[in-house]
């Protein structure tokens, strides 16, 4: 949320009240998303995010097929919601 606030303030197009409202909406949407989904992939580094997504897809395909893939499983588990410190995304 800190980055979003920094960007909104840097644009200088919204009042303080509008920024506060937008941040509240963003927090609520983020909370809903974090509750709803099993994995969280943050696209702040494209190649890293691509690798995480590929690992999740490979892991889930293997899991559904009754197999395992240790490399993809390890990476997929690292982006599973329950294994992340989600406070940084909702603070």
XYZ file of N, CA and C in Angstrom:
273
model
N 0.814 -1.188 0.000
C 0.000 0.000 0.000
C 0.864 1.260 0.000
N 2.044 1.131 0.538
C 2.942 2.278 0.570
C 3.310 2.767 -0.822
N 3.572 1.839 -1.707
C 3.913 2.191 -3.090
C 2.731 2.844 -3.793
N 1.526 2.314 -3.578
C 0.335 2.915 -4.178
C 0.144 4.339 -3.670
N 0.287 4.529 -2.380
C 0.137 5.880 -1.828
C 1.188 6.824 -2.397
N 2.420 6.349 -2.498
C 3.495 7.185 -3.065
C 3.156 7.606 -4.487
N 2.673 6.670 -5.296
C 2.332 6.987 -6.679
C 1.155 7.950 -6.776
N 0.132 7.724 -5.960
C -1.024 8.623 -5.983
C -0.627 10.046 -5.593
N 0.194 10.159 -4.579
C 0.613 11.502 -4.130
C 1.539 12.160 -5.153
N 2.385 11.371 -5.795
C 3.303 11.920 -6.793
C 2.560 12.478 -8.007
N 1.410 11.882 -8.339
C 0.624 12.377 -9.476
C 0.004 13.731 -9.193
N -0.257 13.997 -7.939
C -0.847 15.288 -7.515
C -2.158 15.598 -8.237
N -2.982 14.576 -8.465
C -4.264 14.806 -9.136
C -5.453 14.594 -8.210
N -5.232 13.985 -7.040
C -6.317 13.692 -6.106
C -6.117 14.453 -4.806
N -7.235 14.780 -4.160
C -7.169 15.407 -2.833
C -6.747 14.353 -1.818
N -6.350 14.804 -0.628
C -5.990 13.869 0.433
C -7.151 12.934 0.754
N -8.364 13.473 0.762
C -9.542 12.653 1.066
C -9.736 11.569 0.000
N -9.530 11.939 -1.254
C -9.678 10.967 -2.344
C -8.609 9.879 -2.241
N -7.404 10.254 -1.880
C -6.321 9.280 -1.723
C -6.647 8.321 -0.585
N -7.136 8.848 0.535
C -7.518 7.999 1.670
C -8.605 7.012 1.245
N -9.600 7.488 0.497
C -10.667 6.603 0.012
C -10.115 5.527 -0.920
N -9.264 5.931 -1.841
C -8.706 4.971 -2.796
C -7.854 3.919 -2.097
N -7.094 4.329 -1.086
C -6.286 3.377 -0.335
C -7.166 2.402 0.447
N -8.262 2.892 1.004
C -9.191 2.018 1.731
C -9.807 0.987 0.792
N -10.188 1.424 -0.398
C -10.751 0.498 -1.391
C -9.694 -0.533 -1.800
N -8.473 -0.083 -2.017
C -7.394 -0.999 -2.415
C -7.125 -2.027 -1.319
N -7.128 -1.594 -0.044
C -6.937 -2.537 1.069
C -8.052 -3.582 1.100
N -9.285 -3.132 0.947
C -10.424 -4.058 0.970
C -10.331 -5.060 -0.177
N -9.999 -4.590 -1.372
C -9.871 -5.483 -2.524
C -8.728 -6.472 -2.331
N -7.626 -5.998 -1.770
C -6.483 -6.870 -1.514
C -6.849 -7.933 -0.491
N -7.516 -7.532 0.574
C -7.941 -8.505 1.593
C -8.852 -9.569 0.998
N -9.810 -9.148 0.188
C -10.709 -10.120 -0.464
C -9.923 -11.079 -1.345
N -8.981 -10.558 -2.090
C -8.174 -11.403 -2.968
C -7.308 -12.373 -2.201
N -6.724 -11.928 -1.100
C -5.854 -12.793 -0.323
C -6.636 -13.916 0.351
N -7.882 -13.670 0.665
C -8.729 -14.691 1.273
C -9.209 -15.682 0.212
N -9.422 -15.197 -0.972
C -10.069 -15.970 -2.031
C -9.133 -16.911 -2.792
N -7.871 -16.560 -2.888
C -6.961 -17.316 -3.738
C -5.953 -18.114 -2.925
N -5.476 -19.177 -3.518
C -4.543 -20.076 -2.850
C -3.091 -19.613 -2.989
N -2.775 -18.965 -4.103
C -1.409 -18.523 -4.372
C -1.383 -17.017 -4.594
N -0.235 -16.411 -4.247
C -0.035 -14.981 -4.498
C 1.254 -14.827 -5.288
N 1.122 -14.265 -6.481
C 2.286 -13.977 -7.321
C 2.306 -12.474 -7.545
N 3.384 -11.853 -7.129
C 3.522 -10.401 -7.255
C 4.358 -10.103 -8.485
N 3.816 -9.286 -9.360
C 4.477 -8.984 -10.620
C 5.340 -7.727 -10.494
N 6.307 -7.760 -9.575
C 7.237 -6.643 -9.485
C 8.560 -6.970 -10.184
N 8.739 -8.220 -10.558
C 9.878 -8.674 -11.349
C 9.303 -9.694 -12.336
N 9.209 -9.311 -13.593
C 8.504 -10.110 -14.587
C 9.022 -11.533 -14.696
N 10.313 -11.709 -14.767
C 10.878 -13.057 -14.917
C 10.622 -13.907 -13.680
N 10.733 -13.309 -12.518
C 10.461 -14.051 -11.277
C 8.984 -14.454 -11.235
N 8.100 -13.528 -11.552
C 6.664 -13.819 -11.545
C 6.330 -14.902 -12.571
N 6.936 -14.836 -13.739
C 6.712 -15.850 -14.775
C 7.137 -17.225 -14.270
N 8.282 -17.281 -13.623
C 8.764 -18.551 -13.078
C 7.859 -19.098 -11.987
N 7.370 -18.206 -11.124
C 6.450 -18.635 -10.065
C 5.143 -19.162 -10.653
N 4.623 -18.458 -11.639
C 3.380 -18.901 -12.272
C 3.570 -20.257 -12.955
N 4.650 -20.409 -13.672
C 4.925 -21.693 -14.341
C 5.042 -22.810 -13.311
N 5.681 -22.541 -12.177
C 5.825 -23.548 -11.131
C 4.478 -23.930 -10.532
N 3.620 -22.945 -10.309
C 2.286 -23.225 -9.758
C 1.487 -24.085 -10.738
N 1.522 -23.714 -12.005
C 0.780 -24.487 -13.016
C 1.315 -25.913 -13.085
N 2.621 -26.079 -13.136
C 3.216 -27.415 -13.208
C 2.888 -28.221 -11.946
N 2.988 -27.581 -10.798
C 2.689 -28.252 -9.527
C 1.237 -28.721 -9.481
N 0.311 -27.843 -9.866
C -1.107 -28.200 -9.822
C -1.452 -29.277 -10.846
N -0.865 -29.215 -12.015
C -1.095 -30.266 -13.014
C -0.604 -31.613 -12.497
N 0.585 -31.603 -11.908
C 1.138 -32.846 -11.362
C 0.272 -33.347 -10.211
N -0.117 -32.463 -9.325
C -0.934 -32.836 -8.166
C -2.263 -33.444 -8.616
N -2.909 -32.806 -9.575
C -4.191 -33.314 -10.067
C -4.039 -34.646 -10.795
N -2.864 -34.876 -11.355
C -2.597 -36.128 -12.043
C -2.054 -37.211 -11.127
N -1.914 -36.901 -9.844
C -1.426 -37.881 -8.879
C 0.077 -37.997 -8.809
N 0.788 -37.054 -9.401
C 2.252 -37.088 -9.399
C 2.785 -35.909 -8.582
N 4.091 -35.830 -8.477
C 4.730 -34.692 -7.831
C 5.925 -34.252 -8.656
N 6.247 -32.992 -8.522
C 7.442 -32.433 -9.149
C 8.129 -31.608 -8.077
N 9.250 -32.112 -7.558
C 9.859 -31.475 -6.390
C 10.293 -30.041 -6.637
N 10.817 -29.739 -7.816
C 11.264 -28.373 -8.101
C 10.077 -27.423 -8.158
N 9.077 -27.763 -8.950
C 7.915 -26.885 -9.052
C 7.135 -26.867 -7.748
N 7.067 -27.985 -7.042
C 6.346 -28.023 -5.771
C 6.971 -27.083 -4.759
N 8.275 -27.073 -4.690
C 8.973 -26.207 -3.745
C 8.704 -24.733 -4.044
N 8.804 -24.354 -5.306
C 8.554 -22.961 -5.685
C 7.082 -22.604 -5.511
N 6.189 -23.504 -5.891
C 4.753 -23.249 -5.730
C 4.407 -23.069 -4.258
N 4.968 -23.882 -3.402
C 4.696 -23.754 -1.966
C 5.187 -22.427 -1.417
N 6.223 -21.877 -2.024
C 6.762 -20.602 -1.529
C 5.836 -19.424 -1.828
N 4.903 -19.576 -2.765
C 3.961 -18.492 -3.072
C 2.531 -18.839 -2.646
N 2.372 -19.901 -1.881
C 1.067 -20.263 -1.335
C 0.743 -19.266 -0.224
N -0.469 -18.752 -0.226
C -0.890 -17.719 0.730
C -0.503 -18.045 2.158
N -0.742 -19.276 2.571
C -0.493 -19.636 3.968
C 0.984 -19.622 4.338
N 1.868 -19.576 3.346
C 3.308 -19.566 3.605
C 3.930 -18.175 3.444
N 3.111 -17.173 3.187
C 3.627 -15.823 2.954
C 3.321 -14.898 4.121
N 4.163 -13.892 4.271
C 3.885 -12.809 5.208
C 3.054 -11.788 4.443
N 1.744 -11.868 4.602
C 0.842 -11.033 3.815
C 0.672 -9.628 4.387
N 1.222 -9.379 5.556
C 1.051 -8.067 6.187
C 1.582 -6.936 5.320
N 2.637 -7.184 4.569
C 3.206 -6.113 3.743
C 2.271 -5.675 2.629
N 1.335 -6.551 2.234
C 0.427 -6.209 1.153
C -0.827 -5.506 1.642
N -1.107 -5.615 2.926
C -2.345 -4.996 3.426
C -2.062 -3.879 4.418
N -0.816 -3.635 4.711
C -0.448 -2.586 5.677
C -0.563 -1.214 5.067
